[in-house]
Coordinates of C-alpha atoms in Angstrom, one line a residue:
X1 CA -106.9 -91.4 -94.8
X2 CA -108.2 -91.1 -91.4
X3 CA -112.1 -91.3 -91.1
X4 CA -111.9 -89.1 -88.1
X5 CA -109.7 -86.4 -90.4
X6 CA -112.8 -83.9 -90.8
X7 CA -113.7 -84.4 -87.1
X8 CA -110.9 -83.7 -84.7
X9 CA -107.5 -82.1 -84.6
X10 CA -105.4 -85.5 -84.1
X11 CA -105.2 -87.8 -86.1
X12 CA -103.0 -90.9 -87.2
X13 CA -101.7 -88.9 -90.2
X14 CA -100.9 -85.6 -88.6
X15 CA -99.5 -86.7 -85.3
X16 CA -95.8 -87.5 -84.2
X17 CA -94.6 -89.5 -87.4
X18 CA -92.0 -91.4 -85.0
X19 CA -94.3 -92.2 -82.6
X20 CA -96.6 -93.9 -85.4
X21 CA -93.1 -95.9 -86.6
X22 CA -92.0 -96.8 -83.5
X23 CA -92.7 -100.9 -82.9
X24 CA -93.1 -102.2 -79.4
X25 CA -93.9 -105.8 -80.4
X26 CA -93.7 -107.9 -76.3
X27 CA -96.6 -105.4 -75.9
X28 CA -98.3 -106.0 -80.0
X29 CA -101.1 -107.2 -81.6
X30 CA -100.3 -110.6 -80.2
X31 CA -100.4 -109.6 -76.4
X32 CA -103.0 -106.9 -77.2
X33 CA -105.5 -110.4 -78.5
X34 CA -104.1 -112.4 -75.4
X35 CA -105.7 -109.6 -73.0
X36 CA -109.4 -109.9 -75.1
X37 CA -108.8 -113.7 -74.6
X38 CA -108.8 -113.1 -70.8
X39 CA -111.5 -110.9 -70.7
X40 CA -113.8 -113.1 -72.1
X41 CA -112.7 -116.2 -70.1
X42 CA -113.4 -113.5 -67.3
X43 CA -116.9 -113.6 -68.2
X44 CA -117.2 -117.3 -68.6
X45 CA -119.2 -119.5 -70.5
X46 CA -121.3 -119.9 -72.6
X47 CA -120.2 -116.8 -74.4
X48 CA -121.8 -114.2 -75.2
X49 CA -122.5 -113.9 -79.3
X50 CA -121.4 -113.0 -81.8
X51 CA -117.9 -115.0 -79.4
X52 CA -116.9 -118.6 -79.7
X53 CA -116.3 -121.0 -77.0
X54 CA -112.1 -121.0 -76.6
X55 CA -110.0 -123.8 -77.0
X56 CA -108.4 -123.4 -73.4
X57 CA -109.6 -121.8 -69.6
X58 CA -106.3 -119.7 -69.0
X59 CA -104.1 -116.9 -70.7
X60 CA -100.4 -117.6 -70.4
X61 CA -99.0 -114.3 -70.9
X62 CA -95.4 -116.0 -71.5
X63 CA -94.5 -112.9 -73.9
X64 CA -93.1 -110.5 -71.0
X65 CA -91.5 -110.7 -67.7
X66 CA -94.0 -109.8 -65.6
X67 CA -93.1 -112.6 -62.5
X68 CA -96.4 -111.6 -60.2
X69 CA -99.0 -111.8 -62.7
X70 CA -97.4 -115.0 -63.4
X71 CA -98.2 -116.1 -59.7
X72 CA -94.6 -115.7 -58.4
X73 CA -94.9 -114.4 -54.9
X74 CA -93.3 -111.3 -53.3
X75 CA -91.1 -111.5 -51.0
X76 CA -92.5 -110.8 -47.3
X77 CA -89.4 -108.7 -46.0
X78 CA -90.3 -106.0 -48.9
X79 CA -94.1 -106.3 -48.8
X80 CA -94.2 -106.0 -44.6
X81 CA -92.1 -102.9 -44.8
X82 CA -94.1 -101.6 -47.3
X83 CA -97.0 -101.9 -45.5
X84 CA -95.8 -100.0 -42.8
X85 CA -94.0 -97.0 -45.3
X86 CA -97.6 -96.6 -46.9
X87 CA -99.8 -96.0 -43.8
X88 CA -97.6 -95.1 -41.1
X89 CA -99.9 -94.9 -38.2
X90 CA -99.5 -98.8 -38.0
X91 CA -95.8 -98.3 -35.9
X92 CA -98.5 -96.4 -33.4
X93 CA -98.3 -100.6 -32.1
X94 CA -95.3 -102.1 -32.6
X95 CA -96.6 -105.0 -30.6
X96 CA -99.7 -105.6 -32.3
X97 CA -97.3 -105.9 -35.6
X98 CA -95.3 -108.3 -33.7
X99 CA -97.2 -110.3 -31.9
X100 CA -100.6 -109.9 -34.0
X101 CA -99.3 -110.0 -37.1
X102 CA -95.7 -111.4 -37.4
X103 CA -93.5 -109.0 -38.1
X104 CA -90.3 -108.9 -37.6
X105 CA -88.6 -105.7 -35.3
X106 CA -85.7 -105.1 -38.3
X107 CA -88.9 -104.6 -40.6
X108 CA -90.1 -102.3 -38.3
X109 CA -86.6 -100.6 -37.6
X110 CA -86.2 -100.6 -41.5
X111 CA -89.9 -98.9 -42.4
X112 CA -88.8 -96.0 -39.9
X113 CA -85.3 -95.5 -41.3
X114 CA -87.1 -95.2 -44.6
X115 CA -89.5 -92.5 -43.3
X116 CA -86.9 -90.8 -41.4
X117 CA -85.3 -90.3 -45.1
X118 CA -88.0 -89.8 -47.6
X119 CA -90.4 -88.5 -44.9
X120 CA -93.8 -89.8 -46.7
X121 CA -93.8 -91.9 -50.4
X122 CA -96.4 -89.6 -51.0
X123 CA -94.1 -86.7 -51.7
X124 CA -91.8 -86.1 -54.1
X125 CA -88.0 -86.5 -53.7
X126 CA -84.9 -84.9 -54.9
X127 CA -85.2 -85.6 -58.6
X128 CA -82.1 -87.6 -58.6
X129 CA -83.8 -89.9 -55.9
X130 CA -83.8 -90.4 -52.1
X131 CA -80.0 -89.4 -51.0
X132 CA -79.8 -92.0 -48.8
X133 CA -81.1 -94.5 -50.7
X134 CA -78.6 -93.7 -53.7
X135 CA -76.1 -94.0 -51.0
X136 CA -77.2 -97.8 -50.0
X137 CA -77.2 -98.5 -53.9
X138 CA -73.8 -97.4 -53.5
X139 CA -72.5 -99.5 -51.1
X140 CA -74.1 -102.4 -52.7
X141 CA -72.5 -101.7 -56.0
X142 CA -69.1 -101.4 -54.0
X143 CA -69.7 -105.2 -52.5
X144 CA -70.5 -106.2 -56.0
X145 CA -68.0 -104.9 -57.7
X146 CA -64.9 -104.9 -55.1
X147 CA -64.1 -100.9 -56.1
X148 CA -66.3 -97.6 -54.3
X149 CA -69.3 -96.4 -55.9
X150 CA -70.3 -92.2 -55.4
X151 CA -73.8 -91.7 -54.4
X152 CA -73.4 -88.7 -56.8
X153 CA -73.4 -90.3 -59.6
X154 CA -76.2 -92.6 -59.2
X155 CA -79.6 -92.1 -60.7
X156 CA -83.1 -93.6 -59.3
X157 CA -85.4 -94.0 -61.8
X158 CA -89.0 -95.7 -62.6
X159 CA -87.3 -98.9 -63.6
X160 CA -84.6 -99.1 -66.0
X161 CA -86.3 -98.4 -68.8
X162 CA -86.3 -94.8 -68.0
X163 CA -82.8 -94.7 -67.3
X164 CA -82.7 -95.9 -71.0
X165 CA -85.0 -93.4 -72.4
X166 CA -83.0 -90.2 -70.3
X167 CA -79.9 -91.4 -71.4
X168 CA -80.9 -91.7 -75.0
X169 CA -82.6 -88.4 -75.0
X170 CA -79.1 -87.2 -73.9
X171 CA -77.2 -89.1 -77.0
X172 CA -79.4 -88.5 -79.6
X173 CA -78.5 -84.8 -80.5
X174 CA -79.4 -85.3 -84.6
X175 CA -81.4 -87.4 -86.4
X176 CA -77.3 -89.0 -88.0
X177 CA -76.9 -90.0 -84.2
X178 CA -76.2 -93.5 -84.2
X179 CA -76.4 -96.3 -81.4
X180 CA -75.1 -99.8 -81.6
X181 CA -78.0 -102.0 -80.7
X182 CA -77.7 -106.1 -80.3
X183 CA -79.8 -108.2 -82.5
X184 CA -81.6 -109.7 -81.6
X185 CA -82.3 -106.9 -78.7
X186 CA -85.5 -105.8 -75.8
X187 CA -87.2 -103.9 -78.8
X188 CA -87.1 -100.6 -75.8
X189 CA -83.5 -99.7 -77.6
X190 CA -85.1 -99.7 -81.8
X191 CA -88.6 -98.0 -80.6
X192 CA -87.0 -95.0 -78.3
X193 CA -84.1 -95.0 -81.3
X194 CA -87.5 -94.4 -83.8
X195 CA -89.5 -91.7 -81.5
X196 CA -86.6 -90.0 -81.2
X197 CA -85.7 -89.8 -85.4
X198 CA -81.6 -91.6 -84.3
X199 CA -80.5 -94.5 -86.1
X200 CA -80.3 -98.3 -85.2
X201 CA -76.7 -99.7 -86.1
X202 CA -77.1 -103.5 -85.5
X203 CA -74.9 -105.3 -84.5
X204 CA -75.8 -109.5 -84.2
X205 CA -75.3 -111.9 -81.7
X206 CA -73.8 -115.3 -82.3
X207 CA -76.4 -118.0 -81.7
X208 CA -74.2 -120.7 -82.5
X209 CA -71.3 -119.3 -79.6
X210 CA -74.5 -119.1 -76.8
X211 CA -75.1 -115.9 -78.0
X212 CA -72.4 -114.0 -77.5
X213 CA -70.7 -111.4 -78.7
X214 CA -68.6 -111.3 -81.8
X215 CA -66.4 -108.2 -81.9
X216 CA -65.3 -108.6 -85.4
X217 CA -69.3 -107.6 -86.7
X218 CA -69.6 -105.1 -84.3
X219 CA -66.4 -103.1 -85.3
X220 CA -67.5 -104.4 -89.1
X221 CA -71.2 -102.7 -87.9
X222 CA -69.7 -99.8 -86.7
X223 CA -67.8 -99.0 -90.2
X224 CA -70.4 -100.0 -92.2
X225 CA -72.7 -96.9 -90.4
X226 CA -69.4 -94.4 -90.5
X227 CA -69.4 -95.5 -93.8
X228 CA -72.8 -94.0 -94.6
X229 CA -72.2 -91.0 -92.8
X230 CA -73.6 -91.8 -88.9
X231 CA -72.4 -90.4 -86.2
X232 CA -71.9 -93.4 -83.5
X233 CA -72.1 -92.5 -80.3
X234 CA -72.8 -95.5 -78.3
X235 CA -73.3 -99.0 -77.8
X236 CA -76.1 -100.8 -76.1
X237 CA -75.0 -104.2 -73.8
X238 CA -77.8 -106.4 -72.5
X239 CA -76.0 -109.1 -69.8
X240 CA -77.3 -111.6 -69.2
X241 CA -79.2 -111.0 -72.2
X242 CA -83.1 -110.5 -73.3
X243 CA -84.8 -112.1 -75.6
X244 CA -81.3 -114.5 -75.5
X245 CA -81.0 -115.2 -72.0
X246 CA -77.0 -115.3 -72.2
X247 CA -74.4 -114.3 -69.9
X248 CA -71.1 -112.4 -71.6
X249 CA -67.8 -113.6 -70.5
X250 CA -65.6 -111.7 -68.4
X251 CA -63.7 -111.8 -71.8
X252 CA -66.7 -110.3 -73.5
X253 CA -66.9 -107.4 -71.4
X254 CA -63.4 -106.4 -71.7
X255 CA -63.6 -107.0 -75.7
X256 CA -66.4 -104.4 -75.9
X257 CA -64.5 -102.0 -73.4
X258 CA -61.7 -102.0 -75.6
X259 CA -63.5 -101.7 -79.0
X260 CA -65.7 -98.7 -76.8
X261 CA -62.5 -96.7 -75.8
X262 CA -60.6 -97.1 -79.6
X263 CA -63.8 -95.2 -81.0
X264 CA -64.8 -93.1 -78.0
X265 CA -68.5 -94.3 -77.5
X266 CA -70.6 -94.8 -74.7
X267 CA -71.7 -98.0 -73.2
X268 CA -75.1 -98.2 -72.3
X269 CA -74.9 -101.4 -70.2
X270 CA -78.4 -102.8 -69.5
X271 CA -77.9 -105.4 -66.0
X272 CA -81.1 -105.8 -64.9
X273 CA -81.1 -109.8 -64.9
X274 CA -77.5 -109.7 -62.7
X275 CA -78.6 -112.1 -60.1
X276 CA -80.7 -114.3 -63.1
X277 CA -77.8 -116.4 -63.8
X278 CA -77.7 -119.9 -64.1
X279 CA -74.4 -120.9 -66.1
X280 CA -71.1 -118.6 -65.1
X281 CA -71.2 -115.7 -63.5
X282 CA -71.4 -112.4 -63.8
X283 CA -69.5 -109.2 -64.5
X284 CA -70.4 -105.9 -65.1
X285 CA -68.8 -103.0 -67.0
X286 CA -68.3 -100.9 -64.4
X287 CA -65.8 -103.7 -62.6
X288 CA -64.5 -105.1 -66.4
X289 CA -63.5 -101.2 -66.7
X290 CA -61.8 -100.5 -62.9
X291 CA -60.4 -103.6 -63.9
X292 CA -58.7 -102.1 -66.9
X293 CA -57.9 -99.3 -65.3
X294 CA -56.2 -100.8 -62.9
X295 CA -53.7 -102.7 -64.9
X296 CA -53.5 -99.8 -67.7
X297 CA -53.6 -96.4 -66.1
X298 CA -54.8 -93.8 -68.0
X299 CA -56.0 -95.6 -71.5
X300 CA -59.5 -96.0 -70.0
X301 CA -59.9 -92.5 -68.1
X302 CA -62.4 -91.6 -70.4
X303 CA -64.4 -94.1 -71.2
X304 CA -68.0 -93.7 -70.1
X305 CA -70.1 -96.7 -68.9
X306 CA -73.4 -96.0 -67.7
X307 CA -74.9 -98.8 -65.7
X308 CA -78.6 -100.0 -65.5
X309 CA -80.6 -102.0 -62.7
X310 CA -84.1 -102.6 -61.9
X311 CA -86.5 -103.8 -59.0
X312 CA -88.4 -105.6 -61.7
X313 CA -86.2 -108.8 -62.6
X314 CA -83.9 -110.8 -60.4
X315 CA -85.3 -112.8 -57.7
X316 CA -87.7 -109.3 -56.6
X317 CA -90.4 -109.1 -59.6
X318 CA -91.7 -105.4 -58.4
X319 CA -92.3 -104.8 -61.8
X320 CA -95.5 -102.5 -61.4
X321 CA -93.9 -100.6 -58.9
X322 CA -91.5 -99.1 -61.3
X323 CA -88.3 -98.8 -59.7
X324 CA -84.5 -98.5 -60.6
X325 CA -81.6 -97.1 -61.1
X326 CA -78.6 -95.9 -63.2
X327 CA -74.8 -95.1 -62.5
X328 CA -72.7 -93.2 -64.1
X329 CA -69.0 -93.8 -64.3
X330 CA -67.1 -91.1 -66.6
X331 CA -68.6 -88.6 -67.9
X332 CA -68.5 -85.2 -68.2
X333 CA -69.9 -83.3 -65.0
X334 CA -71.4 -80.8 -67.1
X335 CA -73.0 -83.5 -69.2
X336 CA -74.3 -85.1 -65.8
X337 CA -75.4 -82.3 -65.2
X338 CA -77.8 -82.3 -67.9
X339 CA -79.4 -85.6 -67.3
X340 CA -80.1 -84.2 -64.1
X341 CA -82.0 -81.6 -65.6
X342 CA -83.7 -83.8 -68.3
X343 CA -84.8 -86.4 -65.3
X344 CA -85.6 -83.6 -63.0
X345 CA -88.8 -82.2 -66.0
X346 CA -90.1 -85.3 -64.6
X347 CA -89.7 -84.2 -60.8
X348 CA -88.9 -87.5 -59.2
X349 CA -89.1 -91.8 -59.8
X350 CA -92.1 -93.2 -57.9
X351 CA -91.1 -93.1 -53.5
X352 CA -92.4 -96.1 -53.0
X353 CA -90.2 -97.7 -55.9
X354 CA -87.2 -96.0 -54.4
X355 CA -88.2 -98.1 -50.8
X356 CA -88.0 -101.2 -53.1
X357 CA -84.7 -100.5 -54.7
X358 CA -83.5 -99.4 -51.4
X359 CA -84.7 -102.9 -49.7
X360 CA -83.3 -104.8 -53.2
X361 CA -80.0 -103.5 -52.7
X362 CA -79.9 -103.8 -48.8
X363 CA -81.9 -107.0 -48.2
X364 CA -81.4 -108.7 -44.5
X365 CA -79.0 -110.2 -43.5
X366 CA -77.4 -113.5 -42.1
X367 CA -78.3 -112.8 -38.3
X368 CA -81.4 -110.2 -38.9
X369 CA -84.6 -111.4 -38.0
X370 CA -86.2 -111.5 -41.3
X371 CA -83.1 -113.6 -42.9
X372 CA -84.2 -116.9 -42.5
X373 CA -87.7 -116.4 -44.2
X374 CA -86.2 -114.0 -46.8
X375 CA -83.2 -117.1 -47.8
X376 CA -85.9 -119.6 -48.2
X377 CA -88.3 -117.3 -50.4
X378 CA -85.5 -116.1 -52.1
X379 CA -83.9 -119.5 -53.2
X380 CA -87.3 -120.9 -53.5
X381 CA -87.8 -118.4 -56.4
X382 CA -84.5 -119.1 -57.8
X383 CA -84.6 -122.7 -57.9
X384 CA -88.0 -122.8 -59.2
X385 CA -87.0 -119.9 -62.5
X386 CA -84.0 -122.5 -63.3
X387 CA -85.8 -125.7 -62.7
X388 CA -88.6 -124.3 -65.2
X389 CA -86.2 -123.5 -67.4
X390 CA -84.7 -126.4 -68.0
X391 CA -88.4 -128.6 -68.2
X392 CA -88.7 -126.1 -71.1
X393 CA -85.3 -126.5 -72.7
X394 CA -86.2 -130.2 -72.3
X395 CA -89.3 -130.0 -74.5
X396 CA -87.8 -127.6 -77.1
X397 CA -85.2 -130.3 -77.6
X398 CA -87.8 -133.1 -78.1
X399 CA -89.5 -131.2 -80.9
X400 CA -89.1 -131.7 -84.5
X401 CA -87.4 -128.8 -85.9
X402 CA -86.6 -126.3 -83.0
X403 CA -83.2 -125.6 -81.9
X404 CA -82.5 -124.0 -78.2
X405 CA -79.4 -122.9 -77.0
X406 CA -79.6 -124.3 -72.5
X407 CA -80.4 -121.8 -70.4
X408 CA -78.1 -119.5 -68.8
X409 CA -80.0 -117.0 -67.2
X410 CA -82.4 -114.1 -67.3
X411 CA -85.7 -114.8 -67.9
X412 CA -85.9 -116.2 -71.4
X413 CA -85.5 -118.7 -73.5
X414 CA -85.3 -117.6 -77.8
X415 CA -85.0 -120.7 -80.0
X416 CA -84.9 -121.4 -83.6
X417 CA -88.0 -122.6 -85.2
X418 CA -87.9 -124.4 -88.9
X419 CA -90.9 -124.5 -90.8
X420 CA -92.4 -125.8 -93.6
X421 CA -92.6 -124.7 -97.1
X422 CA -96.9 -124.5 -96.4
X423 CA -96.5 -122.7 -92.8
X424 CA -94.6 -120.0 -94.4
X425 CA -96.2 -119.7 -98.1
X426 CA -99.9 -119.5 -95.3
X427 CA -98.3 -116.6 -93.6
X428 CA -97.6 -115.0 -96.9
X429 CA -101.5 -114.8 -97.3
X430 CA -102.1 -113.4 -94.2
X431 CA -99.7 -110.8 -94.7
X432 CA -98.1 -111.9 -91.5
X433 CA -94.0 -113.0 -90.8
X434 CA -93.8 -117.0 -90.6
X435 CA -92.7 -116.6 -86.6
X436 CA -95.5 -113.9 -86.0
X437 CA -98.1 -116.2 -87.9
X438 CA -96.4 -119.3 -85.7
X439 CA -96.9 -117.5 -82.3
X440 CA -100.3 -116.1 -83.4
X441 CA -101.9 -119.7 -84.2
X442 CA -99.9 -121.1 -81.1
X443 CA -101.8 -118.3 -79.0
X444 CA -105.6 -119.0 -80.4
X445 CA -104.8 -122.7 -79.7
X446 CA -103.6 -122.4 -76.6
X447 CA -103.6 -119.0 -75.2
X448 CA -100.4 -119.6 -74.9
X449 CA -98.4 -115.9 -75.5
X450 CA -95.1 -115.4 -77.2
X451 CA -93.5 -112.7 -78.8
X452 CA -92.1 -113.5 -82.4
X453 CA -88.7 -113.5 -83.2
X454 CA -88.7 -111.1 -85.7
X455 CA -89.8 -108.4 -83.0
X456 CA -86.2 -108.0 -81.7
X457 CA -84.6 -108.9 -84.7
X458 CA -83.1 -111.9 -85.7
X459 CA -80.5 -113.2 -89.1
X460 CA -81.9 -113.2 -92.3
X461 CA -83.6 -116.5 -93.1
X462 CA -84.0 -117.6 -89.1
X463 CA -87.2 -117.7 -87.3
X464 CA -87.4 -117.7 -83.7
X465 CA -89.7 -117.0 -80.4
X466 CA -89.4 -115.3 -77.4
X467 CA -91.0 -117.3 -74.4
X468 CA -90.7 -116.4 -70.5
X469 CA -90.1 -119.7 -68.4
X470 CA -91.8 -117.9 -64.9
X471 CA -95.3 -119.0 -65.2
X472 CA -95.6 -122.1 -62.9
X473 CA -96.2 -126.0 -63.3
X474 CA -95.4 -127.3 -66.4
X475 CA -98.8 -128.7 -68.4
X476 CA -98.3 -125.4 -70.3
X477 CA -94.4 -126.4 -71.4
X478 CA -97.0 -129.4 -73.1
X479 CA -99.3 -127.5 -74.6
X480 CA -96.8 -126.1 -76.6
X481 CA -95.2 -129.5 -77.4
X482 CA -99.0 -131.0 -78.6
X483 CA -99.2 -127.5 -80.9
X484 CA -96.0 -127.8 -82.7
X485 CA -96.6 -131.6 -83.8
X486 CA -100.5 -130.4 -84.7
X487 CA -99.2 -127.7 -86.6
X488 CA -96.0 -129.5 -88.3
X489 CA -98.7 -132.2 -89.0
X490 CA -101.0 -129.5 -90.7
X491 CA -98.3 -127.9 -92.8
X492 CA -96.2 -131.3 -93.7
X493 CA -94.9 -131.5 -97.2

């Protein structure tokens, strides 16, 4: 019982039971400690009692991709016009900003365009976003995809993840609604599925095919839940994928388009690592599906695919600026119209993140005066997320019981950890998961932070970690290395 029961109207036993069930464990106890680690670095030392001296002078939040605290720069083009969006009066001296300061005239053609359409980020837009901006997402969709793309049907939103939660608002009509998640999955899909009382109907990865899909368990996942009387309505796809980092096949995508049209559900498909791709290439669902149409008119008419993108991943890292955007290809106008409704209680995504998306999906180009310096920073970021990558592939190979599939994109890597008998009997007394006890002691060693395995899910009897590869250098990739032979050593047979 609550010790503030007697004392206030809230508390933990009389509020929202599915907001007290829901688990959001990239943002847990683990990264909760990491942030009381670096406030007391913050202080410095000596400490102050009753705290202990730390083994280590930095926080490595490796447990989210969050590229800018991680010291990843932003790019100048989108910063410059920025600038200029959020106080105006500096176009007054269009000279001043090109000879005083360096800018560039298309980032000064580019901030007025953007006033001319939103008029000030400090006022609200059409709840559906900027029209003009949903019209450059649509154009860049259309050059991604190679068929056209209608304004109307695109969403802005602050990031993806509140595409995700309006569109599962939308799905989830009774607490038998059921939604195919991947496991292991970004645990956003299980804790909106628990707030909102639906039903998680996993469906697992294969690690030993790179992570990829199998279509035989998820059509053997999908009876199971019919079975037991759930009403599936759709299916989650995250490509390239998080916590996995793997990028489906073009053969992937068509597998789950055809399994999605036999049992009329709708794919919720969740791109916003599309330009994080280091092996293959990708494809998304809304091309895999014109392509289908294309060769079998009519079968696929129907099929509804809506598409999810964000300013906070790729090669842009905005993430506190919360911007993105969803597409909707097939559905129902009068269902459309709906989620316009439901986004529209929250008046309108963030202006400025609409700029952002706007500038993500229309950066300069070859021959604009920004292009040069926008290439360079832009491959500079690329080739340093794969090149970190790999250094940490590298080391997960060289240590004694750990597994990792080679990167292939998005920000992540999630291997396989085997421990011993005496790591995982000591996390039985501590009332804590092998992996989460793992990451915990790996975290007060080296204030290193990772996010357990068994937060997203993962086969019964594997353990496994989540760990970003963005923060820069590589003595932390060691750190890691020196911990794992310590703790093998501690726990040995």
């Amino acid at each position: 019982m609550s010790s503030t029961t007697a004392l206030r109207s809230l508390n933990i036993e009389n509020i929202n039971p599915h907001v007290r069930e829901a688990q959001y464990g990239v943002r847990g106890e683990l990264a909760q400690r990491s942030e009381k680690y670096r406030a007391q670095l913050k202080k410095g030392h000596p400490p102050t009692p009753p705290e202990d001296t730390l083994p280590f002078d930095q926080v490595i939040s490796a447990n989210i991709g969050n590229p800018q605290q991680l010291d990843q720069k932003p790019i100048t083009f989108f910063r410059q016009v920025l600038s200029l969006v959020e106080y105006p009066p500096l176009l007054e001296n269009e000279e001043v900003l090109r000879n005083g300061l360096g800018y560039k005239q298309d980032v000064i053609d580019r901030a007025k365009w953007l006033l001319s359409e939103v008029k000030s980020v400090g006022a609200y837009s059409a709840s559906q976003g900027a029209p003009a901006i949903r019209e450059s997402v649509a154009r860049y969709i259309e050059k991604r995809d190679g068929y056209p793309s209608d304004p109307a049907t695109i969403f802005l939103s602050a990031g993806a993840s509140s595409g995700v939660n309006t569109l599962m608002n939308v799905i989830c009509s009774s607490p038998e609604t059921g939604i195919l998640v991947p496991i292991p999955q970004y645990p956003l899909y299980t804790a909106t599925l628990a707030v909102l009382n639906a039903r998680l109907v996993p469906y697992y990865l294969e690690e030993s095919r790179a992570w990829g899909t199998n279509l035989q368990t998820i059509k053997e996942s999908y009876q199971k839940a019919k079975s037991e009387g759930t009403d599936v309505r759709a299916i989650v796809v995250i490509n390239p994928g998080n916590p996995t980092g793997a990028t489906l096949t073009a053969e992937d995508v068509r597998g789950v388009l055809d399994f999605a049209t036999e049992q009329k559900l709708v794919i919720l498909a969740d791109e916003v690592y599309q330009t994080n791709v280091f092996v293959g290439s990708f494809t998304s669902f809304k091309k895999g599906l014109r392509d289908l149409q294309k060769e079998t008119p009519g079968k696929y008419e129907n099929l509804e695919v809506a598409s999810l993108n964000s300013i906070s991943k790729g090669m842009v890292g905005e993430c506190g600026h919360r911007g993105g955007y969803f597409e909707l290809t097939g559905f129902d106008p009068e269902v459309a119209a709906q989620i316009y409704k439901f986004v529209s209680i929250m008046l309108c995504p963030p202006v400025i993140g609409q700029c952002l998306v706007e500038m993500q999906v229309n950066p300069p180009k070859e021959g604009d005066p920004s292009y040069p310096l926008y290439k360079e920073e832009y491959d500079a970021i690329a080739q340093g997320l794969q090149a970190r990558a790999n250094a940490l592939y590298k080391e997960f190979e060289k240590m004694e019981g750990v597994e990792c599939q080679s990167p292939q994109g998005s920000m992540y890597l999630f291997p396989t950890i085997h421990l011993p008998i005496k790591a995982i009997e000591a996390a039985k007394q501590q009332n804590r998961k092998p992996d989460n006890f793992y990451c915990s002691r790996l975290l007060d060693a080296t204030g290193i932070c990772v996010v357990p395995g068994s937060d997203f899910g993962q086969k019964e009897g594997t353990l496994h970690f989540r760990t970003t590869f963005l923060a820069p250098g590589t003595e932390w990739v060691g750190k890691i290395t020196e911990f794992h032979k310590g703790f093998m050593d501690e726990f040995r047979g």
